[in-house]
mmCIF file of C-alpha atoms and ligand atoms in Angstrom:
data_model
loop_
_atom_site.group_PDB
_atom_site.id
_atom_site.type_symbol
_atom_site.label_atom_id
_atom_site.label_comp_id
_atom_site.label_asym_id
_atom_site.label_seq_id
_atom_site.Cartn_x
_atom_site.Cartn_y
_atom_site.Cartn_z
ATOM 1 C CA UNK A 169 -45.922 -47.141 64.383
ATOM 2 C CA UNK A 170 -43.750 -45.137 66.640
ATOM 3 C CA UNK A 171 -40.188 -46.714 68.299
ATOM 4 C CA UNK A 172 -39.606 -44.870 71.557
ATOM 5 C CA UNK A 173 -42.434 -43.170 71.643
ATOM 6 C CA UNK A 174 -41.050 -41.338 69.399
ATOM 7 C CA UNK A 175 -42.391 -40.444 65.777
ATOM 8 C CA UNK A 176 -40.602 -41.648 62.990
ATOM 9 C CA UNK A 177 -38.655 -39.329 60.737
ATOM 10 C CA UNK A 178 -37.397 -40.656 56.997
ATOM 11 C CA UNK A 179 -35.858 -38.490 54.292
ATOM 12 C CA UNK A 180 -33.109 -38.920 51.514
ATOM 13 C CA UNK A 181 -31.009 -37.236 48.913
ATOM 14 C CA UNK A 182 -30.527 -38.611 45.192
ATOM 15 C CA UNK A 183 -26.619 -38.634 44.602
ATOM 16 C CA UNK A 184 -26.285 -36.897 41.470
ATOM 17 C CA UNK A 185 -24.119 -33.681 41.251
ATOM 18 C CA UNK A 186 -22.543 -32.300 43.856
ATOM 19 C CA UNK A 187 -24.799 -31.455 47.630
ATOM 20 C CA UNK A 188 -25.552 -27.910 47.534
ATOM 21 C CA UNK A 189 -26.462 -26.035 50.273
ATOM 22 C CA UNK A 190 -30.063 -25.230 48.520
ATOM 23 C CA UNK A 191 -30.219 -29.413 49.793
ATOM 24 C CA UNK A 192 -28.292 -27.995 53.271
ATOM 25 C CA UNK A 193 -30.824 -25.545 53.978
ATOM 26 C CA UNK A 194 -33.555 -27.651 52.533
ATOM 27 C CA UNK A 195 -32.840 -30.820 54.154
ATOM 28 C CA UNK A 196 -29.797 -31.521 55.850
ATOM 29 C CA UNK A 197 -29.750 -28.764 58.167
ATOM 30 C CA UNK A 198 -32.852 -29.686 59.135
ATOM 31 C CA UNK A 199 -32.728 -33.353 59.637
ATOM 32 C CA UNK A 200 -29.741 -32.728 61.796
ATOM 33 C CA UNK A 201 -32.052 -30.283 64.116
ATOM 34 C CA UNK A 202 -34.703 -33.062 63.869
ATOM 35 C CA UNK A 203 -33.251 -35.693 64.813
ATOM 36 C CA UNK A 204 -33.019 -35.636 68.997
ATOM 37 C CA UNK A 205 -36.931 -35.324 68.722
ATOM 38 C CA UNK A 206 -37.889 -38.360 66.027
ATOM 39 C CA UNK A 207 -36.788 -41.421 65.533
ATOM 40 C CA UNK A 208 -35.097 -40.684 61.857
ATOM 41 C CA UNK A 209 -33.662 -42.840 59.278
ATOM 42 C CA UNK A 210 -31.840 -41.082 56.450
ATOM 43 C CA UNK A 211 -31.012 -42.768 53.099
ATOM 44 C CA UNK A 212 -29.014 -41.849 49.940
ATOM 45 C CA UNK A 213 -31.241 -43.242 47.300
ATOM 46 C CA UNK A 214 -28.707 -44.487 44.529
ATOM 47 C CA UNK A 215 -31.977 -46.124 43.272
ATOM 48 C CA UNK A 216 -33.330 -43.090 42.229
ATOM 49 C CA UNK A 217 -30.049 -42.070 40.294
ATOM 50 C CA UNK A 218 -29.766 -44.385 37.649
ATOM 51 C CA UNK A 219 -33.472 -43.221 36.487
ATOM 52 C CA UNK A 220 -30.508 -40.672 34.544
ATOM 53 C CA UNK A 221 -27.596 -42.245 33.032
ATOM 54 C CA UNK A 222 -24.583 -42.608 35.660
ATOM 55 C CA UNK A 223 -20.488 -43.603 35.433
ATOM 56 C CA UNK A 224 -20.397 -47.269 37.818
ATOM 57 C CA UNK A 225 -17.319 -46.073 39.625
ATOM 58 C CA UNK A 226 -18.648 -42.677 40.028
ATOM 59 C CA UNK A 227 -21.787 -43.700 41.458
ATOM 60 C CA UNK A 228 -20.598 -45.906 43.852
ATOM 61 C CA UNK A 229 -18.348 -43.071 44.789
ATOM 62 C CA UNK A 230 -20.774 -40.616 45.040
ATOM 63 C CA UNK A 231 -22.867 -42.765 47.591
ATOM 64 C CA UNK A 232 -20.773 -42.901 49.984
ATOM 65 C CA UNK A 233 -19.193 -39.454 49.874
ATOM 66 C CA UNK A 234 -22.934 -38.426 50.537
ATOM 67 C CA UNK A 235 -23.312 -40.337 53.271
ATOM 68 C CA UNK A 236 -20.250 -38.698 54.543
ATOM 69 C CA UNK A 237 -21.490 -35.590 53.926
ATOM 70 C CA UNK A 238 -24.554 -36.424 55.560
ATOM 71 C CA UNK A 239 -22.428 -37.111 58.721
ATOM 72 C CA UNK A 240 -19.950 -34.861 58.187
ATOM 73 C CA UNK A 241 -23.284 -32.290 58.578
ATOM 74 C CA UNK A 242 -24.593 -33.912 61.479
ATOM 75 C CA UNK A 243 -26.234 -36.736 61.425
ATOM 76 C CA UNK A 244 -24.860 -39.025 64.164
ATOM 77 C CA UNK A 245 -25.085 -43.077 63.434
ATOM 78 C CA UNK A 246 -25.987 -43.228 67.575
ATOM 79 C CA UNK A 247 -28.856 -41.899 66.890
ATOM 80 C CA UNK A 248 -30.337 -42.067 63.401
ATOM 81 C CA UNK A 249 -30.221 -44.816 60.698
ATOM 82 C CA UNK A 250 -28.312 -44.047 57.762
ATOM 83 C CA UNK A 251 -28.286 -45.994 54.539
ATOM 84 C CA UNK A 252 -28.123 -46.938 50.805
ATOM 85 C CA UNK A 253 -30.851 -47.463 49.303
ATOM 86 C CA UNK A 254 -29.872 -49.957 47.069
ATOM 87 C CA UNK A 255 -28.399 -52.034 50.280
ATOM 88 C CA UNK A 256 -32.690 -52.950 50.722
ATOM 89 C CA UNK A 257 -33.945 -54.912 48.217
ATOM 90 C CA UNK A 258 -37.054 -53.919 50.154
ATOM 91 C CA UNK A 259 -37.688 -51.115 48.480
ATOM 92 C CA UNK A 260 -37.924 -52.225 44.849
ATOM 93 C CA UNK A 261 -40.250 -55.110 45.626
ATOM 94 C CA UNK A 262 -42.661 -52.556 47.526
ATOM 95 C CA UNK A 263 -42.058 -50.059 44.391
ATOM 96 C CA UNK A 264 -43.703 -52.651 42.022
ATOM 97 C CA UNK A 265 -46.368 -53.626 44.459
ATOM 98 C CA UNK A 266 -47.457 -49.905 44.597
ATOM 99 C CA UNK A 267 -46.617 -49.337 40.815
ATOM 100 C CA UNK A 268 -49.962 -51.245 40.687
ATOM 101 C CA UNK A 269 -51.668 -49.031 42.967
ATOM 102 C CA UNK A 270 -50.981 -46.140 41.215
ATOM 103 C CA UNK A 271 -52.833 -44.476 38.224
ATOM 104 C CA UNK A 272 -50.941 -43.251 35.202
ATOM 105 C CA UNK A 273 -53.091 -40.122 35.344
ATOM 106 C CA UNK A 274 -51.796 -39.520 38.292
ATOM 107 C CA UNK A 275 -48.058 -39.797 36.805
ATOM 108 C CA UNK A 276 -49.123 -37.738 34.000
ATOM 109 C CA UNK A 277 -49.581 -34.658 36.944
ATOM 110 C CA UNK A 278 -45.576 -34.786 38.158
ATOM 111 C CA UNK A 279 -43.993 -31.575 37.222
ATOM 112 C CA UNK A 280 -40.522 -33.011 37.913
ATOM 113 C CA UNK A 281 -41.171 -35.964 35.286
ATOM 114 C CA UNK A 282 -42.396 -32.860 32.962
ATOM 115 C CA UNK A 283 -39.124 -31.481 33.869
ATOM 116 C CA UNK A 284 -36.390 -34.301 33.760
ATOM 117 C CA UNK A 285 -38.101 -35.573 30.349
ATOM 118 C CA UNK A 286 -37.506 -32.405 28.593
ATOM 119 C CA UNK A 287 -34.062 -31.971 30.288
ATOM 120 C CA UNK A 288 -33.050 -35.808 29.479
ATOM 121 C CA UNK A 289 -35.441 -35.983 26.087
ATOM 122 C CA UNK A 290 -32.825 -38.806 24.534
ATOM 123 C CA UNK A 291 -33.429 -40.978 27.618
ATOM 124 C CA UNK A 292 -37.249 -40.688 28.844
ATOM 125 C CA UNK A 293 -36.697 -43.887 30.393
ATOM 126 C CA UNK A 294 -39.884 -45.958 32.551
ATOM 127 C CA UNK A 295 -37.673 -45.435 35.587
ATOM 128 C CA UNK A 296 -38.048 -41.683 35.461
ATOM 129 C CA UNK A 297 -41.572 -42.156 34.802
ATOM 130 C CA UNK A 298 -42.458 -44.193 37.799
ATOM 131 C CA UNK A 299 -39.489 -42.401 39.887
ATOM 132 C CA UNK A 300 -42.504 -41.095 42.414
ATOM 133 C CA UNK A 301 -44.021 -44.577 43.188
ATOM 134 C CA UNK A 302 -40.540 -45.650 44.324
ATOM 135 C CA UNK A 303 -40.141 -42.542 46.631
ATOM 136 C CA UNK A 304 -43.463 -43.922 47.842
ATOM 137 C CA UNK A 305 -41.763 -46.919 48.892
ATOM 138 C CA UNK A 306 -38.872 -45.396 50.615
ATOM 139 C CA UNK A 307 -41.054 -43.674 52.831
ATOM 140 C CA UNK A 308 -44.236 -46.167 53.197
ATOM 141 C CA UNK A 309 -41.709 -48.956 53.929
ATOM 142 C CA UNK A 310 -40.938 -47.424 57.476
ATOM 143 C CA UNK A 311 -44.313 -46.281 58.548
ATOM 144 C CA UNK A 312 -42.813 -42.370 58.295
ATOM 145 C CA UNK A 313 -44.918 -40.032 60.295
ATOM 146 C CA UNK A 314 -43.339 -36.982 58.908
ATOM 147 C CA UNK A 315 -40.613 -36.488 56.097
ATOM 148 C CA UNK A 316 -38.560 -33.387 55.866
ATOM 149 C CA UNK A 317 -38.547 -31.946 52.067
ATOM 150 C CA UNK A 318 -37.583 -28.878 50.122
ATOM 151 C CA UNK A 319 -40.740 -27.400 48.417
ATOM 152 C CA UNK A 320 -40.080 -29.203 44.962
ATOM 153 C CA UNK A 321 -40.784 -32.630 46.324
ATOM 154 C CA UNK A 322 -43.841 -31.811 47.958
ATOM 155 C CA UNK A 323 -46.370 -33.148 44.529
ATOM 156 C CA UNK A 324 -44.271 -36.316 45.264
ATOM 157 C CA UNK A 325 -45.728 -36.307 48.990
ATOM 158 C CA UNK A 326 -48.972 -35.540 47.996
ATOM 159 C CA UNK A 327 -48.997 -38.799 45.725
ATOM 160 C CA UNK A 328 -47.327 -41.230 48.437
ATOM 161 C CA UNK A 329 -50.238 -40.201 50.795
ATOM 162 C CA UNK A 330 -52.599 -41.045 48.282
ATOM 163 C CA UNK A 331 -51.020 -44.012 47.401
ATOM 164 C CA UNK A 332 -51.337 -45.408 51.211
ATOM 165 C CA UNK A 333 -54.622 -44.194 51.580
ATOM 166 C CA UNK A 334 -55.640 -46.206 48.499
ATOM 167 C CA UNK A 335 -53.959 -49.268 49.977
ATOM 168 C CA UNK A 336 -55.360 -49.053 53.296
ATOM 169 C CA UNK A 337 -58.934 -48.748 51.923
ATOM 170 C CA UNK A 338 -58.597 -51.744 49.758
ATOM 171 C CA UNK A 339 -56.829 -53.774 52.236
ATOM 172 C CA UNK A 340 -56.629 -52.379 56.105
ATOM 173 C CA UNK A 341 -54.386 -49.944 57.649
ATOM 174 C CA UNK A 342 -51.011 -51.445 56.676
ATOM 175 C CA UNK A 343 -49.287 -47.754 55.505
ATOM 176 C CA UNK A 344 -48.804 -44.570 57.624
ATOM 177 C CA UNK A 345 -50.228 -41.741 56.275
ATOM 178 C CA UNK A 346 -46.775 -39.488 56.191
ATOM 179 C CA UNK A 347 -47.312 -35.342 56.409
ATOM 180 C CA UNK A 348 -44.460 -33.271 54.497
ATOM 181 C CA UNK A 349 -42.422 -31.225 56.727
ATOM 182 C CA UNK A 350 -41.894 -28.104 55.031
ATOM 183 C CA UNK A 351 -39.942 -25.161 56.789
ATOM 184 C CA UNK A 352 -41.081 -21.809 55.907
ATOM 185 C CA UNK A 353 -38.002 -20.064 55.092
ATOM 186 C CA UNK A 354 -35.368 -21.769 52.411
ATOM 187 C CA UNK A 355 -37.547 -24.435 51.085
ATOM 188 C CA UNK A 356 -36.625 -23.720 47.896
ATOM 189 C CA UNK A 357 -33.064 -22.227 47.562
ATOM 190 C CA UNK A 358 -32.738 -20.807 43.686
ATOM 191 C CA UNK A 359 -29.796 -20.920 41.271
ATOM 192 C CA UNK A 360 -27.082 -17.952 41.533
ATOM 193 C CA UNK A 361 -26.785 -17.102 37.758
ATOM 194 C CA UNK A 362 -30.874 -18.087 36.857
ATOM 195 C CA UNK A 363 -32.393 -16.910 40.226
ATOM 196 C CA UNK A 364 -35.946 -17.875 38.377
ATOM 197 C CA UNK A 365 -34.707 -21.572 38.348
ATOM 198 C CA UNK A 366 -33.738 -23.837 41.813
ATOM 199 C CA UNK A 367 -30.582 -24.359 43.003
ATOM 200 C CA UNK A 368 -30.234 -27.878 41.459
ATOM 201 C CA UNK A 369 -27.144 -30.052 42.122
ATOM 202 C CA UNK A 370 -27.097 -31.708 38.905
ATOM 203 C CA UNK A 371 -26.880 -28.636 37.075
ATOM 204 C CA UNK A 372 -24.092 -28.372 34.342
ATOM 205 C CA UNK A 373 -22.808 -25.183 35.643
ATOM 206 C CA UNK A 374 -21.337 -25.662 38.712
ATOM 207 C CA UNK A 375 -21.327 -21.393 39.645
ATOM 208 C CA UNK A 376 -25.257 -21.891 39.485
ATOM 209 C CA UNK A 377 -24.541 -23.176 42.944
ATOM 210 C CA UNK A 378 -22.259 -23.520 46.157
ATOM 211 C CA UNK A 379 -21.343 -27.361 46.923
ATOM 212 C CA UNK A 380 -21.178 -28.369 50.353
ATOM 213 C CA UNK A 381 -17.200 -28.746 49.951
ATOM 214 C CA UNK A 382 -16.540 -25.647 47.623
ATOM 215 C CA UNK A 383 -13.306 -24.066 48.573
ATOM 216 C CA UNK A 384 -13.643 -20.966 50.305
ATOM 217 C CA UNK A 385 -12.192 -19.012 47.404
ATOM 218 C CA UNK A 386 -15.150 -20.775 45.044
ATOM 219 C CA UNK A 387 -17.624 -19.397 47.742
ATOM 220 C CA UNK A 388 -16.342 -15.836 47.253
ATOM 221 C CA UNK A 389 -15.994 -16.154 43.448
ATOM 222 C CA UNK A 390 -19.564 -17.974 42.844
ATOM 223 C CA UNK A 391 -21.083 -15.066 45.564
ATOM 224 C CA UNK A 392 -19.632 -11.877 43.371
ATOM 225 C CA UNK A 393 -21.123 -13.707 40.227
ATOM 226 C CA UNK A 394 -23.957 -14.323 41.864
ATOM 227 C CA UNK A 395 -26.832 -12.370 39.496
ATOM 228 C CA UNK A 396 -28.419 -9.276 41.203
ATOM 229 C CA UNK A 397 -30.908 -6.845 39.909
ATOM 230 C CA UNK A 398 -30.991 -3.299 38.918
ATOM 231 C CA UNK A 399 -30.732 -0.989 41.826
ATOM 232 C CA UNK A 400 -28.845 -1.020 44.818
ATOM 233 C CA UNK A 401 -31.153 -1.974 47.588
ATOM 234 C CA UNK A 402 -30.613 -4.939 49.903
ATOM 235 C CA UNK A 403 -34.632 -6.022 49.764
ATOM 236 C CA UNK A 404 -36.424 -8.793 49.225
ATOM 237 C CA UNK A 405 -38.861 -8.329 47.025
ATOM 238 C CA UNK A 406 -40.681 -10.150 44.213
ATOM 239 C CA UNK A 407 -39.285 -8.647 40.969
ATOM 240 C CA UNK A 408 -36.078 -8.534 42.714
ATOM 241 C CA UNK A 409 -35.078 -12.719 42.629
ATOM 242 C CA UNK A 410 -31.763 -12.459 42.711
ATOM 243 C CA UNK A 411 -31.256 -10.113 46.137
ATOM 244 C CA UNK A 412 -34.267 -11.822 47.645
ATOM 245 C CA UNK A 413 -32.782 -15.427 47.189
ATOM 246 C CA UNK A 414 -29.034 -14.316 48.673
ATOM 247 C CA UNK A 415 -31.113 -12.803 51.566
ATOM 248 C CA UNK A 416 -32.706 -16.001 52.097
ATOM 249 C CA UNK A 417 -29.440 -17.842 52.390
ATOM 250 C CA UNK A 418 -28.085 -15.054 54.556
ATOM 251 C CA UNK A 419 -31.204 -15.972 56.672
ATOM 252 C CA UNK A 420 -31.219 -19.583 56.826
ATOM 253 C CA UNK A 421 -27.652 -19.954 57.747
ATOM 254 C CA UNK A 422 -27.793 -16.668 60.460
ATOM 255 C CA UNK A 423 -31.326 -17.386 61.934
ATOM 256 C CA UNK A 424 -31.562 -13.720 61.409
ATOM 257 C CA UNK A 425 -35.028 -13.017 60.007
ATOM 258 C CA UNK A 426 -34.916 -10.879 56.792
ATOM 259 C CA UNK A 427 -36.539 -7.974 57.535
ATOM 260 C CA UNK A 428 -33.837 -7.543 60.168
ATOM 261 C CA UNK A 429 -31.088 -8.126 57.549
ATOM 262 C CA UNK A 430 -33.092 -5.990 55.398
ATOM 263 C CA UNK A 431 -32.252 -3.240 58.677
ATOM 264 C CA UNK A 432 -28.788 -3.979 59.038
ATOM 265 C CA UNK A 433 -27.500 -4.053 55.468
ATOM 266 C CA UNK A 434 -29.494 -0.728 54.283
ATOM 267 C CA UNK A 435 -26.527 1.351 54.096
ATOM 268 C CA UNK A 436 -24.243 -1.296 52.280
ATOM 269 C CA UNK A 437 -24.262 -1.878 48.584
ATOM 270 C CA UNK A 438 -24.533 -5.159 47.050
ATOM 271 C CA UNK A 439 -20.794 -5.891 47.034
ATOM 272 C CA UNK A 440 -20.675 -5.203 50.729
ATOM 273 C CA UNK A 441 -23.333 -7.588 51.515
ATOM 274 C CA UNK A 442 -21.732 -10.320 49.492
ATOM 275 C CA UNK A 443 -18.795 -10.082 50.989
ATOM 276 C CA UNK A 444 -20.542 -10.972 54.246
ATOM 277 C CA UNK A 445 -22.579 -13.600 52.753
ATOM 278 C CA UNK A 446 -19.440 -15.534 51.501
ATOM 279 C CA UNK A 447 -18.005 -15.404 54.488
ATOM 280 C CA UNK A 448 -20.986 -16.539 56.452
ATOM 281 C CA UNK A 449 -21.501 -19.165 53.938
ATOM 282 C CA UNK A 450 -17.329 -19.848 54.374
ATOM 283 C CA UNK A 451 -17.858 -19.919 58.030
ATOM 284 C CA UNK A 452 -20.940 -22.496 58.059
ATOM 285 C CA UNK A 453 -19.106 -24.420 55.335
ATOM 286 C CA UNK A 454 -16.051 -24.821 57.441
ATOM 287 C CA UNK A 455 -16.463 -27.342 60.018
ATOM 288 C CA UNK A 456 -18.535 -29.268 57.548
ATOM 289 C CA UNK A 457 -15.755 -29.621 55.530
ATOM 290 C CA UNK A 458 -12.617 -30.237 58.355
ATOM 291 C CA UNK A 459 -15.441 -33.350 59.686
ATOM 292 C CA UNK A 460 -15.859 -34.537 56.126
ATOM 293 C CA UNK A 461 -12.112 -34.839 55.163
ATOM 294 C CA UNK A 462 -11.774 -36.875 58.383
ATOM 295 C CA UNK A 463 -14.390 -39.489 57.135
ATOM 296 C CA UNK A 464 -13.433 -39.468 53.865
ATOM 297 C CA UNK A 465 -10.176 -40.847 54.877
ATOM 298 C CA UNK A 466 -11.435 -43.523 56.590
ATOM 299 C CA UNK A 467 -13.496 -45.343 54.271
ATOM 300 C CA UNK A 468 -14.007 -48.570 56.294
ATOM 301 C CA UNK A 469 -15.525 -46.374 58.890
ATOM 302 C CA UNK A 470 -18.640 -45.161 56.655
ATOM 303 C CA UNK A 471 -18.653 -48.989 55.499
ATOM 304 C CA UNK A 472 -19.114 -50.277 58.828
ATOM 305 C CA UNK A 473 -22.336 -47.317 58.923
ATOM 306 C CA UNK A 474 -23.718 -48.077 56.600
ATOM 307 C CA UNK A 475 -24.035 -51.848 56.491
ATOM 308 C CA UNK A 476 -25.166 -51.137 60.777
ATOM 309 C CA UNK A 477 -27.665 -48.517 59.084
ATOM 310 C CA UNK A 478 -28.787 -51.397 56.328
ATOM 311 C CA UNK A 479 -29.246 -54.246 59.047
ATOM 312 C CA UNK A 480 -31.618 -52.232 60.625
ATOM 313 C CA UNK A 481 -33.642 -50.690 58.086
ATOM 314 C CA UNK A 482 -33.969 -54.219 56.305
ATOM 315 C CA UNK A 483 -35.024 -55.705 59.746
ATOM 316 C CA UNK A 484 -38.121 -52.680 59.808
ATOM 317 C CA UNK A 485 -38.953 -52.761 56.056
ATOM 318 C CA UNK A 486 -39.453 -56.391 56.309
ATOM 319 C CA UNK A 487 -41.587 -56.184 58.516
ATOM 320 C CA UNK A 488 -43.998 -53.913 56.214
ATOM 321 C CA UNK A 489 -43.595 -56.099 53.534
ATOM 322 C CA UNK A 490 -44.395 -59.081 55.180
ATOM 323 C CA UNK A 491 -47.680 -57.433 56.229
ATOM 324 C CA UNK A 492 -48.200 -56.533 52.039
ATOM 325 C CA UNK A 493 -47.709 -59.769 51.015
ATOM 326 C CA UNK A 494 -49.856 -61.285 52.897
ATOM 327 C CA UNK A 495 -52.128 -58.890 52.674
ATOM 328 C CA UNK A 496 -52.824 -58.683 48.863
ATOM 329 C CA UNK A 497 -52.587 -62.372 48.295
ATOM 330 C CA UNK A 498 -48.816 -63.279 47.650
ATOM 331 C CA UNK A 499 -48.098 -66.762 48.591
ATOM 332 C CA UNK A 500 -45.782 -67.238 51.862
ATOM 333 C CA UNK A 501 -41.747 -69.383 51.609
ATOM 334 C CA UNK A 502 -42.407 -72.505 53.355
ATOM 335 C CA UNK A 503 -39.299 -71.582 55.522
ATOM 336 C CA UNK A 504 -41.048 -68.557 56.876
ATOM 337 C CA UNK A 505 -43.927 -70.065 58.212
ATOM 338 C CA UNK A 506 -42.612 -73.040 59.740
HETATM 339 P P1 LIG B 681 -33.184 -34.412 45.680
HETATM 340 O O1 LIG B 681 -32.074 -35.390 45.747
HETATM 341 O O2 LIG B 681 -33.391 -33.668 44.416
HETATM 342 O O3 LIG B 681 -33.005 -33.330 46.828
HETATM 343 C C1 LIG B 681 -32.793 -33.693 48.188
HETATM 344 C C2 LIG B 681 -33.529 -32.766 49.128
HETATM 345 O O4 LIG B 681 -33.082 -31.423 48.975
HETATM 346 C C3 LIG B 681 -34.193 -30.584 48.694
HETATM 347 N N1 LIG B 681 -33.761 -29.551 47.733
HETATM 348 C C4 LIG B 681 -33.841 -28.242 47.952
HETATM 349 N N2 LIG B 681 -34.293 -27.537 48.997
HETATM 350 C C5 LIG B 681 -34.223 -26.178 48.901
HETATM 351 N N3 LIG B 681 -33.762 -25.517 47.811
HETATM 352 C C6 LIG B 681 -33.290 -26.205 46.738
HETATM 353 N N4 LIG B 681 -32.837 -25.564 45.668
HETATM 354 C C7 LIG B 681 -33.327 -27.637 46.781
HETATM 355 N N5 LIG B 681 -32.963 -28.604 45.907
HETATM 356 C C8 LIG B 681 -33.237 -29.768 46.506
HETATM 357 C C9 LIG B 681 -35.229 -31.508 48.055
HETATM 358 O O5 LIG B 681 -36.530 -30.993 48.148
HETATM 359 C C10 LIG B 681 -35.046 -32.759 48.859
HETATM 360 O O6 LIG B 681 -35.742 -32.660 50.096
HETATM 361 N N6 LIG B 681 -36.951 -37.611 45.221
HETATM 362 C C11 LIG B 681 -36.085 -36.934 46.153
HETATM 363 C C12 LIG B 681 -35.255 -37.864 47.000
HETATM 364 C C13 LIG B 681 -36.046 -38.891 47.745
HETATM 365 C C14 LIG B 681 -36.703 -38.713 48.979
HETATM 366 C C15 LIG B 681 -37.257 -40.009 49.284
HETATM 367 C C16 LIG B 681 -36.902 -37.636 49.825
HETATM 368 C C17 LIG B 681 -36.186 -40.201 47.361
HETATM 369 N N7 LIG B 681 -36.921 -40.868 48.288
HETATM 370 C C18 LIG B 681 -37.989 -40.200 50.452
HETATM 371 C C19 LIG B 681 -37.645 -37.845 50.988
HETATM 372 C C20 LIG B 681 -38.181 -39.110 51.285
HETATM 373 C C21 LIG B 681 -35.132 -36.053 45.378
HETATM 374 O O7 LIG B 681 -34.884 -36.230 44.229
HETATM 375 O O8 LIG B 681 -34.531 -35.099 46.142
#
């Protein structure tokens, strides 16, 4: 289904941690490009949290500085939907419905359930388990053409497409098929200390990565800590993770394409080159930061957002749902078909 002739765009962002900016480069700068071109809808999915054990007040918290953040980056409310999750009942009833569509050997493949159940191992919960299926949902519920990821969500992609295409063979074209959007460069931003492991925002160590609100003297301290390897080159290279991942960043955030970087840094040492990076990253960071303490402050604003952003993303995922229901055999209220 496309509104406007346009296609429809729908991504979102857990809010665990702290946003990074492996999930700026990954996703937010992206979406913000995006989002003149598709008709978007972005969503912090608190839903998705609680599959790991969160503080209430901290949550709650967390969910809306997010969506300030996601503003604050630049995502305008004129022309995109923003909203919680957990503000659309919608998409736990479609979770359950497609819970049933999916196989458990299926589940069994997810190399991020793999992941979170040895990193959680006191809490393997069901939620974590069925985590995918619900992603599904988020995106199946809006008839998403195309859904901008970083590269670790991409098995999660693959199993909402199959999902749909199940459905629709059983049952009719009721789901867009969604395609992953990808970008090339910085889909998968790694960790500063552990350059072999992402960038994660829920990671205990907070100089593993640069929040989207780290102070500029954070930047410049997490940068100079920032693992490199022997030698003194400025080159990407495969055995060389460390370098090659602070060149990406320096790429993503310049638009300057390595090799280029590779050119204009090969007389520098590493310490010159982070230097620059920090400040790059202090410079992009910046006006980010001056937009988000502006929102912060005004609270009621980012309400009054995000109950807009709810009204309409409830009025659209009803709509699918309605069509499921009837669909696969679910009886009708009375009221509704009067
Ligand atoms: P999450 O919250 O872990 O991450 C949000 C987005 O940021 C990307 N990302 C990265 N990109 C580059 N380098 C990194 N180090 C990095 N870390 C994270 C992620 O790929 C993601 O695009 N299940 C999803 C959230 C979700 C979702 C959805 C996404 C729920 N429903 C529907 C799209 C559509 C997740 O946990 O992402």
């Amino acid at each position: 289904m496309k509104i406007n002739n346009k296609k429809i765009l729908l991504s979102g962002v857990a809010p665990t941690g702290n946003l990074t900016i492996g999930n700026y480069i990954g996703a937010l700068k992206n979406w913000s490009q995006m989002q003149a071109h598709y008709d978007c809808l972005f969503i912090v999915v608190d839903m998705h949290s609680i599959t790991v054990r969160q503080d209430p007040s901290t949550l709650r918290e967390r969910s809306i500085s997010f969506a300030a953040q996601y503003l604050a980056s630049g995502i305008d409310p004129e022309q995109s939907i923003i909203f919680i999750q957990s503000n659309v009942p919608a998409h736990a009833e479609l979770a359950w419905i497609l819970n049933c569509f999916t196989n458990v050997g299926e589940l069994n493949r997810m190399t991020q359930f793999k992941d979170k159940a040895r990193k959680y191992s006191s809490n393997v919960n069901a939620g974590l388990y069925v985590y995918p299926v619900l992603m599904a949902a988020d995106i199946l519920l809006y008839q998403a053409n195309i859904v901008p990821i970083g590269d670790d969500q991409r098995q999660h992609l693959e199993l909402t497409r199959n999902i749909a295409s199940r459905f629709n063979n059983l049952y009719g074209k009721v789901f867009q098929i969604p395609e992953a959007y990808i970008s090339r460069a910085g889909a998968r931003i790694m960790s500063l200390l552990n350059p072999e492991r992402k960038m994660d925002k829920s990671d205990l160590n907070s100089n593993n990565y640069i929040a989207l609100l780290d102070e500029p003297s954070v930047v410049l301290k997490k940068i100079r800590q920032a693992v490199t390897d022997s030698g003194r080159e400025i080159k990407a290279n495969k055995t060389k993770l460390g370098i090659s991942n602070l060149l990406t960043i320096y790429s993503c955030l310049s638009g300057i394409p390595i090799a280029k970087l590779e050119e204009q840094f090969k007389d520098e040492n590493y310490a010159g080159f982070k230097k620059e990076l920090a400040e790059l990253i202090i410079e992009t960071l910046r006006p980010i930061q001056n937009r988000y303490k502006k929102l912060i402050g005004d609270k009621e604003y980012i309400l009054t957002i995000l109950k807009q952003g709810a009204e309409k993303a409830s009025e659209r995922a009803e709509r699918t749902l309605k069509e499921v229901r009837e669909r696969i055999g679910f009886v009708p209220l009375i009221t509704k078909i009067q």
